[in-house]
Amino acid sequence: MTVATQANPLLSLDYVPALESIGDDYYDEVAAAEFPQALLRFRNDAVLQQLELDPAAVSDDHFVEAFGQFQGRSPFLALRYHGYQFGAYNAFLGDGRGFLYGQVRGQDGQLYDFGTKGSGTTPYSRGGDGRLTLKGGVREVLAAEALHALGVRTSRTLSMIETGEQLFRGDEPSPTRSSVMVRFSRSHIRFGTFERLDYLDRTDLIQRLLEHVIEYYYPTAQGVSDRHNRYLQFYRELVERTAELVAQWMSVGFCHAVLNTDNMSITGESFDYGPYAFIDQYDPKFTAAYFDYGSRYCYRNQPAICQLNLKMLQKPLQRVMPQAEMEAVIDRFEDRYWHYYSQRMLHKLGFESLEEPLATDLINQTLDLLNSVSVGYHDFFCSLAAQFSPDWVNADAPIFAATMQASDAGAQALLEQWRQRYQQALQTQSAAALTQMSLRLRQTNPQTVLLRPKIEAIWEPIVAENDWEPFYQLLKQIQQPFDAA
């Protein structure tokens, strides 16, 4: 039995019509689908707390009413956008199976979106059914929670509800179960939102949207009175945020898989997880999407693709700011990326910092080692955390001694070179810094990683027996990845 609308804390939030207020040139009002069933499979109590809601006061029925039956809220806004998909411009995009449910302030005072996925058809469904498979919902919940726990700037999933419909996908002969989820993110405005306005030759709408983005998501730029410098400050900060984000992906071994410009958030946040994967062994050419035949979005290409997407964004933005100045900003992307990436990789190796060129040499030698031997990317760093001793500073022979004994001759030679470099780095550290390294290694390198076999292992019980316990157990592990599994 559904509780009364007025008693639902999710419907009583102070919704802010921020995007709605700038006009309907950016969206279409749509209706949610009516589903035959609504079974809550996931609720994110941590996000409730971020909204200053007491989880104990929000029942499962509240979630079903708000995010399964879609009662008590309007309007729902399907956002309009275009995008470059695998390098080709697509003018037939937009929210095809979701909408902006509403916008709220978090306890930090910042504006956040509730955005649906799988909530029914819109004007942009392009012949699709507007639905989300249950497995797709499960995978997105897991991706967002895993990345968040690893310190990646990401959207979260607020809820996932099984909807009771049977969906047919691709060449699969049997139907699959369906779901609808609600994503919690800073914004659903994309690079492609601006690209559509450029395609339509609407400089006025680009400027209005940019002012909106700055007002709500770029307080530093908002404080700049001169419009020219305000817009440039926005672009400078977007480049910085994106460089940091892709460094976070790379350091945790994450491959997003579909970095089209319609999947790039204007706030520099990671979102929309489809055929993603965490790498097992270190393979720069690893490609997560089976349909990425040219490996455009493979693991090693992610920094360059993000830089390219930022460069492509200059086309609409040059209508309101000089492109030459944006070019000067984007030219610094690689340096900014390496700054963030090297910082995170040094932490994975146990160091707070190292002087150059030793820092770069150690990171590159680590990657060369991982690329040359059969060792899991995450296993390497977990082994380092497990075996580390501050006494390694005195001699390199004990470094990875157990691993050396189990290695073949070729791997031993490479590992010997690496541990000489690692000891050289240790010798630059103070006694106090050495004692902190064990803790940093354990706090940076996860015991549980969301590899694809883990997802398949929890999916089988759901399909075969409707057993969700393995899913909840895996969820708990990836939410606390640095605890022993």
Coordinates of C-alpha atoms in Angstrom, one line a residue:
M1 CA 0.0 0.0 0.0
T2 CA 1.4 3.4 -1.0
V3 CA 1.7 6.1 1.6
A4 CA 0.1 9.5 1.0
T5 CA 2.0 11.9 -1.2
Q6 CA 2.2 14.6 1.4
A7 CA 4.0 12.3 3.9
N8 CA 6.7 11.3 1.5
P9 CA 10.0 13.0 2.4
L10 CA 11.3 12.4 -1.2
L11 CA 8.4 14.5 -2.5
S12 CA 8.7 17.1 0.2
L13 CA 12.2 18.1 -0.7
D14 CA 12.7 21.7 -1.8
Y15 CA 12.9 21.2 -5.5
V16 CA 14.7 24.0 -7.4
P17 CA 13.5 24.7 -11.0
A18 CA 16.9 25.8 -12.0
L19 CA 17.1 24.5 -15.6
E20 CA 13.4 24.9 -16.1
S21 CA 13.8 28.6 -15.4
I22 CA 15.9 29.3 -18.4
G23 CA 13.3 28.2 -20.9
D24 CA 12.0 25.3 -22.9
D25 CA 14.6 25.6 -25.7
Y26 CA 16.6 23.0 -23.8
Y27 CA 14.1 20.3 -23.0
D28 CA 10.7 18.8 -23.7
E29 CA 8.1 18.0 -21.0
V30 CA 7.4 14.3 -21.0
A31 CA 5.4 11.7 -19.0
A32 CA 6.8 8.7 -17.2
A33 CA 5.8 5.2 -18.2
E34 CA 3.4 3.2 -16.1
F35 CA 4.9 0.0 -15.0
P36 CA 3.1 -3.2 -14.1
Q37 CA 5.2 -3.7 -11.0
A38 CA 7.6 -1.8 -8.7
L39 CA 10.0 -3.8 -6.6
L40 CA 12.7 -1.7 -4.9
R41 CA 16.1 -3.5 -5.4
F42 CA 18.4 -0.7 -4.3
R43 CA 18.2 2.5 -2.2
N44 CA 21.2 4.7 -1.4
D45 CA 20.9 5.8 2.2
A46 CA 24.2 7.6 2.0
V47 CA 22.7 9.9 -0.7
L48 CA 19.7 10.5 1.5
Q49 CA 22.0 11.7 4.2
Q50 CA 23.6 14.1 1.7
L51 CA 20.1 15.5 1.2
E52 CA 19.7 15.9 5.0
L53 CA 17.1 13.1 5.0
D54 CA 17.0 10.6 7.8
P55 CA 17.1 7.2 6.1
A56 CA 14.9 5.8 8.9
A57 CA 12.2 8.3 7.9
V58 CA 12.2 7.3 4.3
S59 CA 10.4 4.0 3.7
D60 CA 10.8 1.6 0.7
D61 CA 7.2 2.6 -0.2
H62 CA 8.3 6.2 -0.4
F63 CA 10.9 5.2 -3.0
V64 CA 8.4 3.2 -5.0
E65 CA 5.9 6.1 -5.0
A66 CA 8.4 8.7 -6.1
F67 CA 10.7 6.8 -8.4
G68 CA 8.7 3.7 -9.5
Q69 CA 5.2 5.1 -9.8
F70 CA 6.3 8.7 -10.4
Q71 CA 3.6 10.3 -8.4
G72 CA 3.5 13.8 -6.9
R73 CA 6.1 15.5 -9.2
S74 CA 6.0 17.5 -12.4
P75 CA 7.2 18.5 -14.9
F76 CA 9.6 15.8 -16.1
L77 CA 12.1 17.3 -18.6
A78 CA 13.7 15.2 -21.4
L79 CA 16.9 17.2 -22.2
R80 CA 17.9 18.0 -25.8
Y81 CA 21.4 17.5 -27.0
H82 CA 23.6 16.3 -29.9
G83 CA 27.0 14.8 -29.8
Y84 CA 30.0 13.3 -31.6
Q85 CA 29.7 9.5 -31.4
F86 CA 32.8 7.6 -32.3
G87 CA 34.0 10.8 -34.1
A88 CA 30.8 11.3 -36.2
Y89 CA 28.4 14.1 -35.4
N90 CA 24.9 12.9 -34.5
A91 CA 22.0 15.4 -34.5
F92 CA 19.4 12.8 -33.5
L93 CA 20.1 12.4 -29.8
G94 CA 18.5 13.7 -26.6
D95 CA 17.2 11.9 -23.5
G96 CA 15.6 8.8 -25.1
R97 CA 14.9 6.8 -22.0
G98 CA 15.1 9.2 -19.2
F99 CA 14.4 12.7 -18.0
L100 CA 15.3 15.3 -15.4
Y101 CA 13.1 14.3 -12.5
G102 CA 14.0 17.4 -10.4
Q103 CA 16.8 19.4 -8.9
V104 CA 17.6 19.8 -5.2
R105 CA 20.2 21.4 -2.9
G106 CA 22.5 19.1 -0.9
Q107 CA 23.6 19.7 2.6
D108 CA 26.7 21.3 1.1
G109 CA 24.5 23.9 -0.6
Q110 CA 25.3 22.7 -4.1
L111 CA 22.6 21.9 -6.7
Y112 CA 22.1 18.3 -7.7
D113 CA 20.0 16.5 -10.3
F114 CA 17.7 13.5 -10.0
G115 CA 17.8 12.0 -13.5
T116 CA 16.0 8.8 -14.5
K117 CA 17.1 6.0 -16.7
G118 CA 14.6 3.5 -18.1
S119 CA 11.5 5.7 -17.4
G120 CA 9.9 5.4 -20.8
T121 CA 9.8 6.8 -24.3
T122 CA 10.5 10.5 -25.1
P123 CA 10.6 12.4 -28.4
Y124 CA 14.3 11.3 -28.6
S125 CA 13.7 7.5 -28.2
R126 CA 14.5 6.9 -31.9
G127 CA 12.3 3.9 -32.1
G128 CA 13.5 2.4 -28.9
D129 CA 11.3 1.4 -26.0
G130 CA 12.8 3.8 -23.5
R131 CA 13.4 1.0 -21.0
L132 CA 16.5 -0.2 -19.0
T133 CA 17.3 -3.8 -18.5
L134 CA 17.6 -5.0 -14.9
K135 CA 21.2 -6.0 -15.6
G136 CA 22.0 -2.6 -16.9
G137 CA 20.6 -1.1 -13.7
V138 CA 22.6 -3.5 -11.6
R139 CA 25.8 -2.7 -13.5
E140 CA 25.3 1.1 -13.1
V141 CA 24.6 0.9 -9.4
L142 CA 27.8 -1.1 -8.9
A143 CA 30.0 1.1 -11.1
A144 CA 28.9 4.3 -9.4
E145 CA 29.4 2.9 -5.9
A146 CA 32.7 1.4 -6.7
L147 CA 34.1 4.5 -8.3
H148 CA 32.8 6.7 -5.5
A149 CA 34.5 4.5 -2.9
L150 CA 37.8 4.7 -4.9
G151 CA 37.8 8.5 -4.8
V152 CA 36.6 9.1 -8.3
R153 CA 34.3 12.1 -8.9
T154 CA 31.1 10.3 -10.1
S155 CA 27.4 10.4 -10.2
R156 CA 25.6 8.1 -7.7
T157 CA 22.5 5.9 -8.0
L158 CA 19.8 7.0 -5.7
S159 CA 17.4 4.1 -6.4
M160 CA 16.8 1.1 -8.7
I161 CA 13.4 -0.5 -9.0
E162 CA 12.5 -3.6 -10.9
T163 CA 9.5 -2.8 -13.1
G164 CA 8.0 -6.2 -14.1
E165 CA 8.3 -5.8 -17.8
Q166 CA 10.0 -8.2 -20.2
L167 CA 12.4 -6.6 -22.7
F168 CA 14.0 -8.0 -25.8
R169 CA 17.5 -6.8 -26.6
G170 CA 19.6 -7.4 -29.7
D171 CA 19.8 -11.0 -30.9
E172 CA 18.9 -12.5 -27.5
P173 CA 16.1 -15.1 -28.1
S174 CA 14.7 -14.7 -24.6
P175 CA 13.3 -11.6 -22.8
T176 CA 15.2 -10.0 -20.0
R177 CA 13.9 -8.2 -16.9
S178 CA 13.5 -4.5 -16.7
S179 CA 14.3 -1.7 -14.3
V180 CA 14.1 2.0 -13.7
M181 CA 16.8 3.9 -11.8
V182 CA 17.4 7.4 -10.6
R183 CA 20.8 8.9 -10.9
F184 CA 22.1 11.6 -8.5
S185 CA 24.6 13.9 -10.1
R186 CA 25.7 17.5 -10.2
S187 CA 24.2 18.1 -13.7
H188 CA 23.0 16.3 -16.8
I189 CA 24.1 19.1 -19.0
R190 CA 26.6 17.7 -21.5
F191 CA 29.1 18.9 -24.0
G192 CA 26.5 17.8 -26.6
T193 CA 24.0 20.2 -25.1
F194 CA 26.1 23.1 -26.3
E195 CA 26.9 21.3 -29.6
R196 CA 23.2 21.1 -30.5
L197 CA 22.8 24.9 -30.0
D198 CA 25.8 25.5 -32.3
Y199 CA 24.2 23.2 -34.9
L200 CA 21.0 25.3 -34.6
D201 CA 23.0 28.5 -34.9
R202 CA 21.7 29.8 -31.6
T203 CA 24.4 31.9 -30.1
D204 CA 21.9 33.5 -27.7
L205 CA 21.0 30.1 -26.2
I206 CA 24.6 29.1 -25.9
Q207 CA 25.3 32.3 -23.9
R208 CA 22.2 31.8 -21.7
L209 CA 23.1 28.2 -21.0
L210 CA 26.7 29.1 -20.2
E211 CA 25.6 31.8 -17.7
H212 CA 23.4 29.2 -16.1
V213 CA 26.2 26.7 -15.8
I214 CA 28.5 29.3 -14.3
E215 CA 25.9 30.4 -11.9
Y216 CA 25.2 27.0 -10.4
Y217 CA 28.5 25.0 -11.0
Y218 CA 31.4 27.4 -11.3
P219 CA 31.5 29.8 -8.4
T220 CA 35.0 30.9 -9.1
A221 CA 34.1 32.0 -12.6
Q222 CA 30.9 33.6 -11.3
G223 CA 32.9 35.9 -9.2
V224 CA 34.6 37.4 -12.3
S225 CA 32.7 40.5 -13.4
D226 CA 34.1 40.8 -16.9
R227 CA 32.2 38.5 -19.2
H228 CA 35.2 37.6 -21.4
N229 CA 37.3 36.6 -18.4
R230 CA 34.4 34.9 -16.7
Y231 CA 33.8 32.6 -19.7
L232 CA 37.5 31.9 -20.0
Q233 CA 37.7 31.0 -16.3
F234 CA 34.9 28.6 -16.8
Y235 CA 36.7 26.8 -19.6
R236 CA 39.9 26.8 -17.7
E237 CA 38.3 25.1 -14.7
L238 CA 36.4 22.6 -16.9
V239 CA 39.7 21.5 -18.5
E240 CA 41.2 21.2 -15.0
R241 CA 38.3 19.1 -13.7
T242 CA 38.3 16.9 -16.7
A243 CA 42.1 16.3 -16.5
E244 CA 41.7 15.3 -12.9
L245 CA 38.7 13.1 -13.6
V246 CA 40.5 11.0 -16.3
A247 CA 43.5 10.7 -14.1
Q248 CA 41.2 9.2 -11.4
W249 CA 39.9 6.7 -13.9
M250 CA 43.3 5.7 -15.1
S251 CA 44.8 5.3 -11.7
V252 CA 42.0 3.0 -10.5
G253 CA 42.2 1.0 -13.8
F254 CA 38.7 2.1 -15.1
C255 CA 37.7 2.1 -18.7
H256 CA 34.5 4.1 -19.3
A257 CA 34.1 2.6 -22.8
V258 CA 31.9 5.2 -24.5
L259 CA 33.4 8.7 -24.3
N260 CA 31.2 10.4 -26.8
T261 CA 30.6 14.1 -26.2
D262 CA 27.0 13.4 -25.1
N263 CA 28.6 11.4 -22.3
M264 CA 30.8 14.2 -21.1
S265 CA 29.3 16.3 -18.2
I266 CA 29.8 20.0 -18.3
T267 CA 30.6 19.8 -14.6
G268 CA 33.6 17.4 -15.1
E269 CA 31.8 14.5 -13.4
S270 CA 31.8 10.9 -14.5
F271 CA 28.4 9.4 -15.3
D272 CA 26.4 7.1 -17.6
Y273 CA 27.9 3.6 -17.2
G274 CA 27.2 1.2 -20.0
P275 CA 29.8 -1.3 -21.1
Y276 CA 32.5 -0.1 -18.7
A277 CA 35.1 -2.3 -17.2
F278 CA 37.9 -2.3 -14.6
I279 CA 41.1 -3.7 -16.1
D280 CA 42.4 -7.0 -14.7
Q281 CA 45.9 -7.2 -16.1
Y282 CA 47.5 -3.9 -17.2
D283 CA 46.7 -3.7 -20.9
P284 CA 46.9 -0.1 -22.4
K285 CA 44.9 -1.4 -25.4
F286 CA 42.1 -2.9 -23.4
T287 CA 38.7 -2.0 -25.0
A288 CA 35.6 -2.4 -22.8
A289 CA 32.9 -2.0 -25.5
Y290 CA 32.6 -4.9 -28.0
F291 CA 31.3 -2.5 -30.6
D292 CA 34.3 -0.2 -30.4
Y293 CA 35.9 -2.0 -33.3
G294 CA 38.7 0.5 -33.8
S295 CA 39.5 0.7 -30.0
R296 CA 38.8 4.4 -30.1
Y297 CA 37.9 4.4 -26.4
C298 CA 40.4 1.9 -25.2
Y299 CA 42.0 2.4 -21.7
R300 CA 45.1 4.2 -22.8
N301 CA 43.2 6.6 -25.2
Q302 CA 41.0 8.1 -22.5
P303 CA 43.2 11.1 -21.7
A304 CA 43.6 12.0 -25.4
I305 CA 39.9 11.5 -26.1
C306 CA 38.9 13.7 -23.2
Q307 CA 41.3 16.4 -24.4
L308 CA 39.8 16.0 -27.9
N309 CA 36.3 16.4 -26.6
L310 CA 37.3 19.5 -24.7
K311 CA 38.7 20.8 -28.0
M312 CA 35.5 20.0 -29.9
L313 CA 33.6 21.9 -27.3
Q314 CA 35.5 25.0 -28.4
K315 CA 33.3 25.1 -31.6
P316 CA 30.1 26.2 -29.8
L317 CA 32.0 28.1 -27.2
Q318 CA 33.9 30.2 -29.7
R319 CA 30.6 32.0 -30.4
V320 CA 31.0 33.7 -27.0
M321 CA 34.7 33.7 -26.3
P322 CA 38.0 33.8 -28.3
Q323 CA 39.1 30.4 -29.5
A324 CA 42.8 31.3 -29.4
E325 CA 42.6 31.8 -25.6
M326 CA 40.8 28.4 -25.2
E327 CA 43.6 26.8 -27.3
A328 CA 46.1 28.2 -24.9
V329 CA 44.2 26.5 -22.0
I330 CA 43.7 23.2 -23.7
D331 CA 47.5 23.1 -24.6
R332 CA 48.1 22.6 -20.8
F333 CA 45.8 19.6 -20.6
E334 CA 48.5 16.9 -20.8
D335 CA 50.6 18.6 -18.1
R336 CA 47.5 18.9 -15.8
Y337 CA 46.5 15.3 -16.4
W338 CA 50.0 14.1 -15.6
H339 CA 50.0 16.2 -12.4
Y340 CA 46.9 14.5 -11.1
Y341 CA 47.8 11.0 -12.5
S342 CA 51.3 11.0 -11.1
Q343 CA 50.1 12.2 -7.7
R344 CA 47.6 9.3 -7.5
M345 CA 50.1 6.7 -8.8
L346 CA 52.7 7.8 -6.2
H347 CA 50.1 7.3 -3.5
K348 CA 49.4 3.8 -4.9
L349 CA 53.2 3.1 -4.6
G350 CA 53.1 4.4 -1.0
F351 CA 54.6 7.8 -1.4
E352 CA 53.1 11.2 -0.5
S353 CA 55.4 12.8 -3.0
L354 CA 58.7 12.4 -4.8
E355 CA 61.0 14.9 -6.5
E356 CA 61.4 14.9 -10.3
P357 CA 62.7 13.2 -12.3
L358 CA 62.6 10.3 -9.8
A359 CA 58.8 10.4 -9.6
T360 CA 58.2 10.1 -13.3
D361 CA 61.0 7.5 -13.7
L362 CA 59.4 5.3 -11.0
I363 CA 55.9 5.6 -12.4
N364 CA 57.0 4.8 -15.9
Q365 CA 59.1 1.9 -14.8
T366 CA 56.1 0.5 -12.8
L367 CA 53.9 0.7 -15.9
D368 CA 56.6 -0.9 -18.1
L369 CA 56.9 -3.7 -15.6
L370 CA 53.1 -4.2 -15.5
N371 CA 52.9 -4.1 -19.2
S372 CA 55.6 -6.7 -19.6
V373 CA 54.7 -9.4 -17.1
S374 CA 51.6 -11.5 -16.4
V375 CA 50.5 -9.8 -13.2
G376 CA 47.2 -8.3 -12.3
Y377 CA 47.2 -4.5 -12.2
H378 CA 45.4 -4.5 -8.8
D379 CA 47.2 -7.6 -7.6
F380 CA 50.5 -5.9 -8.0
F381 CA 49.6 -3.0 -5.7
C382 CA 47.8 -5.2 -3.2
S383 CA 50.9 -7.4 -3.0
L384 CA 53.1 -4.3 -2.5
A385 CA 50.8 -3.2 0.4
A386 CA 50.9 -6.7 1.9
Q387 CA 54.6 -7.2 1.7
F388 CA 55.9 -3.6 2.3
S389 CA 58.4 -3.0 5.1
P390 CA 60.1 0.3 6.0
D391 CA 63.3 -1.9 6.3
W392 CA 63.3 -2.1 2.5
V393 CA 65.2 1.2 2.6
N394 CA 68.3 -0.6 3.8
A395 CA 68.5 -3.2 1.0
D396 CA 66.6 -4.0 -2.2
A397 CA 66.8 -7.8 -1.9
P398 CA 63.8 -8.1 0.5
I399 CA 61.6 -6.0 -1.8
F400 CA 59.0 -8.3 -3.3
A401 CA 61.1 -11.2 -2.2
A402 CA 58.2 -13.6 -2.2
T403 CA 57.1 -12.5 -5.6
M404 CA 60.6 -12.8 -7.0
Q405 CA 60.7 -16.5 -5.9
A406 CA 57.5 -17.2 -7.9
S407 CA 58.6 -15.4 -11.1
D408 CA 60.2 -16.7 -14.2
A409 CA 63.7 -15.5 -15.3
G410 CA 62.4 -12.7 -17.6
A411 CA 60.0 -11.3 -15.0
Q412 CA 62.8 -11.5 -12.4
A413 CA 65.1 -9.3 -14.4
L414 CA 62.4 -6.7 -14.9
L415 CA 61.4 -6.8 -11.3
E416 CA 65.0 -6.5 -10.2
Q417 CA 65.3 -3.3 -12.1
W418 CA 62.1 -2.0 -10.6
R419 CA 63.0 -2.7 -7.1
Q420 CA 66.3 -1.0 -7.4
R421 CA 64.4 2.1 -8.5
Y422 CA 61.9 1.7 -5.7
Q423 CA 64.6 1.4 -3.1
Q424 CA 66.2 4.6 -4.6
A425 CA 62.9 6.3 -4.0
L426 CA 62.6 5.0 -0.5
Q427 CA 66.0 6.4 0.4
T428 CA 64.7 9.9 -0.3
Q429 CA 62.1 9.5 2.5
S430 CA 62.4 10.5 6.1
A431 CA 62.0 8.0 8.9
A432 CA 58.5 9.4 9.6
A433 CA 57.5 9.2 6.0
L434 CA 58.6 5.6 5.8
T435 CA 56.4 4.7 8.7
Q436 CA 53.4 6.3 7.0
M437 CA 53.8 4.3 3.8
S438 CA 52.3 1.1 5.0
L439 CA 49.1 2.8 6.0
R440 CA 49.0 4.8 2.7
L441 CA 49.4 1.6 0.7
R442 CA 46.5 0.0 2.5
Q443 CA 44.3 3.0 2.1
T444 CA 45.0 3.5 -1.6
N445 CA 45.0 0.0 -3.0
P446 CA 41.6 -1.8 -2.8
Q447 CA 41.2 -5.4 -1.7
T448 CA 38.0 -5.7 -3.7
V449 CA 37.9 -4.6 -7.4
L450 CA 34.7 -4.7 -9.5
L451 CA 36.0 -7.0 -12.3
R452 CA 33.6 -8.4 -14.8
P453 CA 33.6 -12.0 -13.4
K454 CA 32.3 -10.6 -10.1
I455 CA 29.4 -8.9 -11.8
E456 CA 28.5 -12.1 -13.7
A457 CA 28.8 -14.1 -10.5
I458 CA 26.2 -12.1 -8.7
W459 CA 23.9 -11.8 -11.8
E460 CA 23.5 -15.6 -12.2
P461 CA 21.7 -16.0 -8.8
I462 CA 19.4 -13.1 -9.6
V463 CA 18.4 -14.8 -13.0
A464 CA 18.2 -18.3 -11.7
E465 CA 16.7 -17.9 -8.3
N466 CA 15.9 -14.2 -7.8
D467 CA 18.6 -14.3 -5.1
W468 CA 19.8 -10.8 -4.4
E469 CA 22.0 -11.6 -1.5
P470 CA 25.3 -12.0 -3.5
F471 CA 24.5 -8.5 -5.1
Y472 CA 24.2 -6.9 -1.7
Q473 CA 27.3 -8.6 -0.4
L474 CA 29.3 -7.4 -3.4
L475 CA 27.9 -4.0 -3.0
K476 CA 29.0 -3.9 0.6
Q477 CA 32.5 -5.0 -0.4
I478 CA 33.0 -2.4 -3.1
Q479 CA 31.6 0.3 -0.8
Q480 CA 34.4 -0.5 1.6
P481 CA 37.1 -1.6 -0.9
F482 CA 40.1 -1.2 1.4
D483 CA 38.9 -3.6 4.0
A484 CA 40.0 -7.2 3.7
A485 CA 37.6 -9.2 1.6

